[in-house]
Amino acid sequence: MIIKQWVKSGSPWIWLNAAAVSTCLILVIGILGLVAVRGLGHYWPSDVAQIQYRDKEGVPQVITGELTDSNEISSQRAKDAGYLDADIGSGRTVEQYLIKVGNRDISGMDFRWILVNTISQMTYPEQLIVLERREWGNFYGTLVGVKEDGKSIAQGNEAWDVAQQRLAAALEVYEEIKQLEKKEIGAINYSLERLRLKQRKLELQKAWTDAAKQEMATEKAAYQVDYKRYQEQLKALYVKANKESLVVKTGEGIERDIPIGKIVKAYRPNGMNVFTKVGHYFSKLGEFLSEDPREANTEGGIFPAIFGTVLMVMLMAVIVTPFGVIAAVYLREYAKQGFTTQLIRIAVNNLAGVPSIVYGVFGLGFFVYILGGNIDQLLYPESAPAPVFGTPGLMWASLTLALLTLPVVIVATEEGLSRIPKSIREGSLALGATKLETLWLTVLPMASPAMMTGLILAVARAAGEVAPLMLVGVVKLAPTLPLDGNFPFLHLDRKFMHLGFHIYDVGFQSPNVEAARPLVYATSLLLVMVIVGLNLTAVTIRNHLREKYRALEG
Amino acid sequence: MNFRRSDSVSFLHNPAYYVRMSEITSNKTAKLDSAMQVSAASLHQRWRLLKDRLARYGIVIGGWGVIVAIVLIFFYLLYVVIPLFIPASAESLAEYQIPGHDKGKTVLLAMEEQNEVAVRFTDQANAVFFNAHTGQPILTEALKMPPDLKVSSFAPQSSGEGIVAYGLNNGSVLVAKHTYRITYPQDVRVITPVITYPLEEQPVVVDTEGGALQMLALQVGEGSTTLVAKTASNKLKLLNITKEKALFGEATLQRTESVLNLAAENIAFMLIDKEQRYLYVASADGNLSFYDISDKSAPVLKQLLNVLSPEQRINSIDFVNGGLSLLVADSTGLVSQWSVVRDAKNNPAMQKIRSFKVSDAALMKVSAEQRRKGFLTVDTQGVVGAYNTTAERELLKLPAAKVLPEAFALSPRANAFLLQSVNGNVNFWKVDNEHPEVSMRSLWGKVWYESYPKPDYIWQSSSSSNDFEPKYSLTPLVFGTLKAAFYAMLFAIPLSLMGAIYAAYFMAPSMRGVVKPTIELMGALPTVILGFLAGLWLAPFLEEHLLGVFVMLILLPVSVLGFGLGWQFLPKEVRSKVPDGMEAMLLIPVILGASWFAFAVSPSLEALFFQGDLRVWMKDSFGIDYDQRNSLVVGIAMGFAVVPSIFTIAEDAVFSVPKHLTVGSLALGATPWQTMIKVVLLTASPGIFSAIMIGLGRAIGETMIVLMATGNTPVMDLSVFQGMRTLAANVAVEMPESEVDSTHYRVLFLAALVLFMFTFVFNTLAELIRQHLREKYSSL
């Protein structure tokens, strides 16, 4: 009876509707949580276990590695995978661990699933080391000794201290090498390329005279001398960096020499206390934010991607703000309100809903090939057939995204303008100000928070957009930043890296997705934080603004 | 005071009128004071007004500029797409008398790559090279033929490459090739024709009996050459010469011979395919024999069929580029395309895949393009037509000569042709035919592609091979787009609409203040992150816990209703502790618990009912394949991206239903839910419809999620466990690799235009409805 009445009152529907809201909330928080946990957890130095287990033939094995995941599979699936009946047991499901064993150069794979039942012993010896390397991913095992020029200089217990000292020195050398390669030699290469273009230009203008030839030759020779000198320095540094090596042993007992120049970091997680772990964590986090990527983007930092994203978004903001504001001011303050403005508003609103990839297609066809192609023909005939602006690059990416976010700025600014009470404009006009003065001195300042909101929303949208960028200028690995010390400093024609594309590329195009996954989570977390932060700022400004004008109108 | 005159038009409407009045008065008083001051003040005034006017112009121009830029997107897309649908055109460039007509009758007319030099092979084994534009002879060369022999037959190699063969009256064959050397003395391109001999300079003996060869077919390949000749004794002889290179030392020639067992009296056409694997022999009355000559010593007759209706004759025959299908032109003006199609038992068999009614007159020649799947025809009245097989499209039809044509040459790039008439006139035409592969039919309809068993919708835009037939059917992509959008909406509509109803009508205001921004935030999440999670976290998770998801789908509503019912029976003191409109908070732990239970119990259920693995069970019992990145994953991920769009607009629509309507309904005794259904939802329904439209627009255009969460295979399969490829993802994948202004490039632009139109229509519809609704509310 009660149930019947309950159903009749419509309560079940209300409960179901409430459930929809709850589900949405759970989903949002769940996703943010998932990204946060996986992204933040990656750099925590987890303990390295030494595991004794029986393989599928029942032979005892020893491996070392980090426990990264565990799950339950049905016994049938385990049986199909070839495990022994004795190890599977009688239950319907069996638990298995995912162990990151590293040592890709030796065993060929980074990860291994192991059935829990086959594990006979799992210990955490303090002397287990983790080596982060420049290639082949992490190494897990024990340190046997340190060698210099092939001769052992430290063994056993003291080896660890010696190794750490030598590693610190080697890292400094490596820093120097990088500095030389990127800065000095990079600058010379850039200058040589400019000289080549200059020569070509002179040739095209038929001004390639003997005097010019002479001048260029001396300039070139000077660079060549510098280049040789740096080359010598580099050689010496490389010899220095590779003098020492670490003798290490894997869990299975295989011994290897690893040149110290190939190592980025060495640590013993099992011997760390909470504070050293926190220190390690933050140093890794710093590295993530400030270093260049390594190993096909799957290791190291994402600095170029952060830099590229920020620079591109800033350029976009510089382009979109004036145009968006002018269009909004025209629509609200100057145009005669009527059918046409209504039509334009609908069109602008619609454009906010046009798929971003369409903007990408437009950017590629119109900006890159038509505008860029013509710019090349007019201004850079010397570099043909290599395109300068006639190829995807930073400028076109910014322009495309500016077009994409234009509706956001227009709509937000218009809303801000429409909220300004008429009395303020009339007051200003009545006091003798011209329309421009009214606009510039009273209306626009009052609407500035709205413009800010629009701009912030535009920036948030642009920072997260990937699809159009794939067509107009983003690359997986840019050798140089678009902003550097070589004239003209800001290189609008260069391709750049981008956080969103980095996620797509590392997560889906890299050869070792499993190993790269934590990095993708960390990158995602960074992007989410930036975008959520920007959006929250916009919302706060908007709310603040509404309060302000409510007071004015009252 | 000149500013007054110019402004008098908008005098009354302009609020700035008052400004100007004050300016005028101030000007007047200033005049009284001193002349110096007057000029300074009025200068300042003028400057102000000038600035005002300049700003006005600036803003109007800027505003319109922005609006034009926006409209430009549409027109630019259209501008790139339109050339796809423009038919071909041709222009007559020159007409002249045939050069070197004393050297014999033309047996073959040909042109080189740049359309500058043309060549005429004659029945007296002469090659006459001449300027294609003027007819001026450049070089006349007699082929190296033993002096006592005579030409008895002639054949060009069907796949071009400039190779021709003369059959001689002693049973041997002379194979020659015309090539062109390009040099740039003084930066001017000079094309010099050269005759070379790809086999030997001596004729190759085919028929050892020594009679005159009546007919020939040949195919010269790398290291292997196949010749088929009709001998004087009406036998078809097949000869293969393979160059075998020893590791050191000279190459040796390996000859393989055989005789085809076919009555050769009526044979009129012979063709060997590019791979030298198939031989086609046809008689004029349409009997086509199709041989497998993979083993040159033992040719096998695969099929014998008649390709014509009775009373007709084959007038010309040619391979479509690539040699996978044949074009047969007959005496009634019909060209039919026959392709080797594998039947159910994997046996190759010829099948007619389409035909073109080209002319009412008999056809004289059909000539296939060398780089594309197109062909040109010439009929006996001198009318030339250009066609494309894939698109089934007639691109051009024009009378190119006034009298009966005798020879026809199509340039290698198919952008020019020469037509020689019986009266010795040569017409040189330029053809502009950029995008023949595309037609409405090839974009949207089923097309029977070469070597396919039946007509189908296929998107396959490129391959490594040059002879590839591009398959530009947008249908599978549109299908994929709609499928992805459908599953996304299936997930998003119930969740967002129910959520919107609750949030707008039943939820406590304090909670609404938190929930709404949170869900709006969900809309700001970059889709690349959603796509990444969908592809790398959700897809493997679903694969492993498929049953759990289904259990959850059933368990969630049940447990929510159960909890609601149970809540009813709780003592009033407990219930009153929770304020009205906070049910959603209470339900969070319930939903979490139910979900956890569903996943916890599913492995046991799976072991109990589905032999331990639901996916294997589905495959075994129903033949349902499971793709890891499938529509279910896309539906959930993209649904998640769409929920905020629908939620926000629908919530606004429900919330802005005037209060007096609901209050009135409640006062008349309706329960809140009845009010909701009968009053609020009805009033807000246009707004809800517009919300769904906007959501749909977003789902259709979404790129990254689909790109990352599906396998991007353009299949047409409704199954929820299969992937798809959408228009947007396709553009993102293929655009960077497509060559500028190629057909592929333009078709991708068309895909973008289709997307643009889709979303534009949905959004405009939504916007119009919303505006209409706003007016209605304001009148209520």
Coordinates of N, CA, C and O in Angstrom, one line a residue, chain A residues 135-229:
Chain A
E135 N 69.3 6.1 -21.8 CA 68.6 5.2 -22.7 C 68.3 3.9 -22.0 O 68.8 3.6 -21.0
W136 N 67.4 3.1 -22.6 CA 66.9 1.8 -22.1 C 66.2 1.9 -20.8 O 66.0 0.8 -20.1
G137 N 65.7 3.0 -20.3 CA 64.9 3.1 -19.1 C 65.7 2.8 -17.9 O 66.9 2.9 -17.8
N138 N 64.9 2.4 -16.8 CA 65.5 2.2 -15.5 C 66.3 0.9 -15.4 O 66.0 0.0 -16.1
F139 N 67.3 0.9 -14.5 CA 68.0 -0.3 -14.2 C 67.7 -0.6 -12.7 O 67.7 0.2 -11.8
Y140 N 67.3 -1.9 -12.4 CA 67.2 -2.3 -11.0 C 68.2 -3.4 -10.8 O 68.4 -4.3 -11.6
G141 N 68.8 -3.4 -9.6 CA 69.7 -4.5 -9.3 C 70.6 -4.0 -8.1 O 70.2 -3.2 -7.3
T142 N 71.8 -4.6 -8.1 CA 72.7 -4.2 -7.0 C 74.0 -3.7 -7.6 O 74.4 -4.0 -8.7
L143 N 74.7 -2.9 -6.8 CA 76.0 -2.3 -7.2 C 77.1 -3.2 -6.8 O 77.2 -3.6 -5.7
V144 N 78.0 -3.6 -7.8 CA 79.1 -4.4 -7.5 C 80.4 -3.6 -7.2 O 81.1 -3.8 -6.3
G145 N 80.6 -2.7 -8.1 CA 81.8 -1.9 -8.0 C 81.8 -0.7 -8.9 O 80.9 -0.5 -9.7
V146 N 82.9 0.1 -8.9 CA 83.1 1.2 -9.8 C 84.4 1.0 -10.5 O 85.4 0.6 -9.9
K147 N 84.4 1.3 -11.8 CA 85.6 1.1 -12.6 C 86.0 2.5 -13.2 O 85.1 3.3 -13.5
E148 N 87.3 2.6 -13.3 CA 87.8 3.8 -14.0 C 88.8 3.3 -15.1 O 89.7 2.6 -14.8
D149 N 88.6 3.7 -16.3 CA 89.4 3.2 -17.4 C 89.5 1.7 -17.4 O 90.6 1.2 -17.7
G150 N 88.4 1.1 -17.0 CA 88.4 -0.4 -17.1 C 89.0 -1.0 -15.8 O 89.0 -2.3 -15.7
K151 N 89.6 -0.2 -14.9 CA 90.2 -0.8 -13.7 C 89.3 -0.5 -12.5 O 88.7 0.6 -12.4
S152 N 89.1 -1.5 -11.7 CA 88.2 -1.3 -10.5 C 88.8 -0.4 -9.5 O 90.0 -0.5 -9.2
I153 N 88.0 0.6 -9.1 CA 88.6 1.5 -8.1 C 87.8 1.4 -6.8 O 88.2 2.0 -5.7
A154 N 86.7 0.8 -6.8 CA 85.9 0.6 -5.5 C 85.1 -0.7 -5.6 O 84.6 -1.0 -6.7
Q155 N 85.0 -1.3 -4.5 CA 84.3 -2.6 -4.4 C 83.4 -2.6 -3.2 O 83.7 -1.9 -2.2
G156 N 82.4 -3.4 -3.2 CA 81.6 -3.7 -2.0 C 80.9 -2.5 -1.4 O 80.3 -1.7 -2.1
N157 N 81.1 -2.3 -0.1 CA 80.3 -1.3 0.6 C 80.7 0.1 0.2 O 79.8 1.0 0.2
E158 N 82.0 0.3 0.0 CA 82.3 1.7 -0.3 C 82.0 2.2 -1.7 O 82.0 3.3 -2.0
A159 N 81.6 1.2 -2.5 CA 81.3 1.5 -3.9 C 80.2 2.5 -4.1 O 80.3 3.4 -4.9
W160 N 79.2 2.4 -3.2 CA 78.0 3.3 -3.4 C 78.4 4.8 -3.2 O 78.0 5.6 -4.0
D161 N 79.3 5.1 -2.2 CA 79.7 6.4 -1.9 C 80.5 7.0 -3.1 O 80.3 8.1 -3.6
V162 N 81.5 6.1 -3.5 CA 82.3 6.5 -4.7 C 81.4 6.8 -5.9 O 81.6 7.8 -6.6
A163 N 80.5 5.9 -6.1 CA 79.6 6.0 -7.3 C 78.9 7.3 -7.3 O 78.8 8.0 -8.3
Q164 N 78.4 7.7 -6.1 CA 77.6 8.9 -6.0 C 78.5 10.1 -6.3 O 78.0 11.0 -7.0
Q165 N 79.7 10.1 -5.7 CA 80.6 11.2 -6.0 C 80.9 11.4 -7.5 O 80.8 12.4 -8.1
R166 N 81.3 10.2 -8.1 CA 81.6 10.3 -9.5 C 80.4 10.7 -10.4 O 80.6 11.4 -11.3
L167 N 79.2 10.2 -9.9 CA 78.0 10.5 -10.7 C 77.8 12.0 -10.7 O 77.5 12.7 -11.7
A168 N 78.0 12.6 -9.5 CA 77.7 14.1 -9.4 C 78.7 14.8 -10.3 O 78.3 15.8 -11.0
A169 N 80.0 14.4 -10.3 CA 80.9 15.0 -11.2 C 80.5 14.9 -12.7 O 80.6 15.8 -13.5
A170 N 80.1 13.6 -13.0 CA 79.8 13.3 -14.4 C 78.6 14.2 -14.8 O 78.5 14.6 -16.0
L171 N 77.6 14.4 -13.9 CA 76.4 15.2 -14.3 C 76.8 16.6 -14.6 O 76.3 17.2 -15.5
E172 N 77.8 17.1 -13.9 CA 78.3 18.5 -14.2 C 78.9 18.5 -15.6 O 78.6 19.5 -16.3
V173 N 79.7 17.5 -15.8 CA 80.3 17.5 -17.2 C 79.2 17.4 -18.2 O 79.3 18.1 -19.3
Y174 N 78.2 16.6 -18.0 CA 77.1 16.5 -18.9 C 76.4 17.8 -19.2 O 76.1 18.2 -20.3
E175 N 76.2 18.5 -18.0 CA 75.6 19.9 -18.1 C 76.4 20.8 -19.1 O 75.8 21.4 -19.9
E176 N 77.8 20.7 -18.9 CA 78.6 21.5 -19.8 C 78.5 21.1 -21.2 O 78.4 21.9 -22.1
I177 N 78.4 19.8 -21.4 CA 78.3 19.3 -22.8 C 77.0 19.9 -23.4 O 77.0 20.4 -24.6
K178 N 75.9 19.8 -22.7 CA 74.7 20.2 -23.2 C 74.7 21.7 -23.5 O 74.2 22.2 -24.5
Q179 N 75.3 22.5 -22.6 CA 75.5 23.9 -22.8 C 76.2 24.2 -24.1 O 75.7 25.0 -24.9
L180 N 77.3 23.5 -24.3 CA 78.1 23.7 -25.5 C 77.3 23.3 -26.7 O 77.2 24.1 -27.7
E181 N 76.7 22.2 -26.7 CA 76.0 21.7 -27.9 C 74.8 22.6 -28.3 O 74.6 23.0 -29.4
K182 N 74.0 23.0 -27.2 CA 72.8 23.7 -27.5 C 73.1 25.2 -27.8 O 72.6 25.7 -28.7
K183 N 73.8 25.8 -26.8 CA 74.0 27.2 -26.9 C 75.1 27.6 -28.0 O 74.8 28.2 -29.0
E184 N 76.3 27.2 -27.7 CA 77.4 27.8 -28.5 C 77.3 27.2 -29.9 O 77.3 27.9 -30.9
I185 N 77.3 25.9 -30.0 CA 77.4 25.3 -31.4 C 76.1 25.6 -32.1 O 76.0 25.8 -33.3
G186 N 75.0 25.6 -31.3 CA 73.7 25.9 -31.9 C 73.7 27.3 -32.6 O 73.2 27.5 -33.7
A187 N 74.3 28.3 -31.8 CA 74.4 29.6 -32.3 C 75.2 29.7 -33.6 O 74.9 30.4 -34.6
I188 N 76.3 28.9 -33.6 CA 77.2 28.9 -34.8 C 76.4 28.4 -36.0 O 76.4 28.9 -37.1
N189 N 75.7 27.3 -35.8 CA 75.0 26.7 -36.9 C 73.9 27.6 -37.4 O 73.7 27.8 -38.6
Y190 N 73.3 28.3 -36.5 CA 72.3 29.3 -36.9 C 72.9 30.4 -37.7 O 72.3 30.8 -38.8
S191 N 74.0 30.9 -37.3 CA 74.7 32.0 -38.0 C 75.1 31.5 -39.4 O 75.0 32.2 -40.4
L192 N 75.7 30.3 -39.5 CA 76.1 29.7 -40.8 C 74.9 29.6 -41.7 O 75.0 30.0 -42.9
E193 N 73.8 29.2 -41.2 CA 72.6 29.1 -42.0 C 72.1 30.5 -42.5 O 71.8 30.6 -43.7
R194 N 72.2 31.4 -41.7 CA 71.9 32.8 -42.1 C 72.8 33.3 -43.2 O 72.4 34.0 -44.1
L195 N 74.1 33.0 -43.0 CA 75.1 33.3 -44.0 C 74.7 32.7 -45.4 O 74.8 33.4 -46.4
R196 N 74.3 31.4 -45.3 CA 74.0 30.8 -46.6 C 72.8 31.5 -47.2 O 72.8 31.7 -48.4
L197 N 71.8 31.8 -46.4 CA 70.6 32.5 -46.9 C 71.0 33.8 -47.5 O 70.5 34.3 -48.6
K198 N 71.9 34.5 -46.8 CA 72.3 35.8 -47.3 C 73.0 35.7 -48.7 O 72.7 36.5 -49.6
Q199 N 73.8 34.7 -48.8 CA 74.5 34.5 -50.1 C 73.5 34.2 -51.2 O 73.6 34.8 -52.2
R200 N 72.5 33.4 -50.9 CA 71.5 33.0 -51.8 C 70.7 34.3 -52.3 O 70.4 34.5 -53.4
K201 N 70.5 35.1 -51.3 CA 69.7 36.4 -51.5 C 70.5 37.3 -52.5 O 70.0 37.8 -53.4
L202 N 71.8 37.4 -52.1 CA 72.6 38.3 -53.0 C 72.7 37.7 -54.4 O 72.6 38.4 -55.4
E203 N 72.8 36.4 -54.5 CA 72.8 35.8 -55.8 C 71.5 36.1 -56.6 O 71.6 36.4 -57.8
L204 N 70.4 36.0 -55.9 CA 69.1 36.2 -56.5 C 69.0 37.7 -57.0 O 68.5 38.0 -58.0
Q205 N 69.6 38.6 -56.2 CA 69.6 40.0 -56.6 C 70.7 40.3 -57.6 O 70.9 41.5 -57.9
K206 N 71.5 39.4 -58.0 CA 72.6 39.5 -58.9 C 73.6 40.5 -58.3 O 74.2 41.3 -58.9
A207 N 73.8 40.5 -56.9 CA 74.7 41.3 -56.3 C 75.8 40.5 -55.6 O 76.4 40.9 -54.6
W208 N 76.0 39.3 -56.1 CA 77.0 38.4 -55.5 C 78.4 38.8 -56.1 O 78.9 38.1 -57.0
T209 N 78.9 39.9 -55.6 CA 80.2 40.4 -56.2 C 81.4 39.8 -55.5 O 81.2 39.1 -54.5
D210 N 82.5 40.1 -56.0 CA 83.7 39.6 -55.4 C 83.9 40.1 -53.9 O 84.3 39.4 -53.0
A211 N 83.6 41.4 -53.8 CA 83.7 42.0 -52.4 C 82.8 41.3 -51.4 O 83.3 40.9 -50.3
A212 N 81.6 41.0 -51.9 CA 80.6 40.3 -51.0 C 81.2 38.9 -50.7 O 81.1 38.4 -49.5
K213 N 81.7 38.3 -51.7 CA 82.3 36.9 -51.5 C 83.4 36.9 -50.5 O 83.4 36.1 -49.6
Q214 N 84.3 37.9 -50.6 CA 85.4 38.1 -49.7 C 84.9 38.2 -48.3 O 85.3 37.5 -47.4
E215 N 84.0 39.1 -48.1 CA 83.4 39.4 -46.8 C 82.8 38.2 -46.2 O 83.1 37.8 -45.0
M216 N 82.1 37.5 -47.0 CA 81.4 36.3 -46.5 C 82.4 35.2 -46.1 O 82.2 34.5 -45.1
A217 N 83.4 35.1 -46.9 CA 84.4 34.0 -46.6 C 85.1 34.3 -45.3 O 85.3 33.3 -44.5
T218 N 85.5 35.5 -45.0 CA 86.1 35.8 -43.8 C 85.2 35.5 -42.6 O 85.6 34.9 -41.6
E219 N 83.9 35.9 -42.8 CA 82.9 35.7 -41.7 C 82.8 34.2 -41.4 O 82.8 33.7 -40.3
K220 N 82.7 33.5 -42.5 CA 82.5 32.0 -42.4 C 83.7 31.4 -41.7 O 83.6 30.5 -40.9
A221 N 84.9 31.9 -42.1 CA 86.1 31.3 -41.6 C 86.2 31.5 -40.0 O 86.5 30.6 -39.3
A222 N 85.7 32.7 -39.6 CA 85.7 33.0 -38.2 C 84.8 32.0 -37.4 O 85.2 31.4 -36.4
Y223 N 83.7 31.8 -38.0 CA 82.7 30.8 -37.4 C 83.4 29.4 -37.4 O 83.2 28.7 -36.4
Q224 N 84.0 29.1 -38.5 CA 84.6 27.7 -38.6 C 85.6 27.5 -37.5 O 85.7 26.4 -36.9
V225 N 86.4 28.6 -37.2 CA 87.5 28.5 -36.2 C 86.8 28.2 -34.8 O 87.2 27.3 -34.1
D226 N 85.8 29.0 -34.5 CA 85.1 28.8 -33.3 C 84.5 27.4 -33.2 O 84.6 26.7 -32.2
Y227 N 83.9 27.0 -34.3 CA 83.3 25.7 -34.3 C 84.3 24.6 -34.0 O 84.0 23.7 -33.2
K228 N 85.5 24.7 -34.6 CA 86.5 23.7 -34.4 C 86.9 23.6 -32.9 O 87.0 22.6 -32.3
R229 N 87.0 24.8 -32.3 CA 87.4 24.9 -30.9 C 86.4 24.2 -30.0 O 86.7 23.4 -29.2

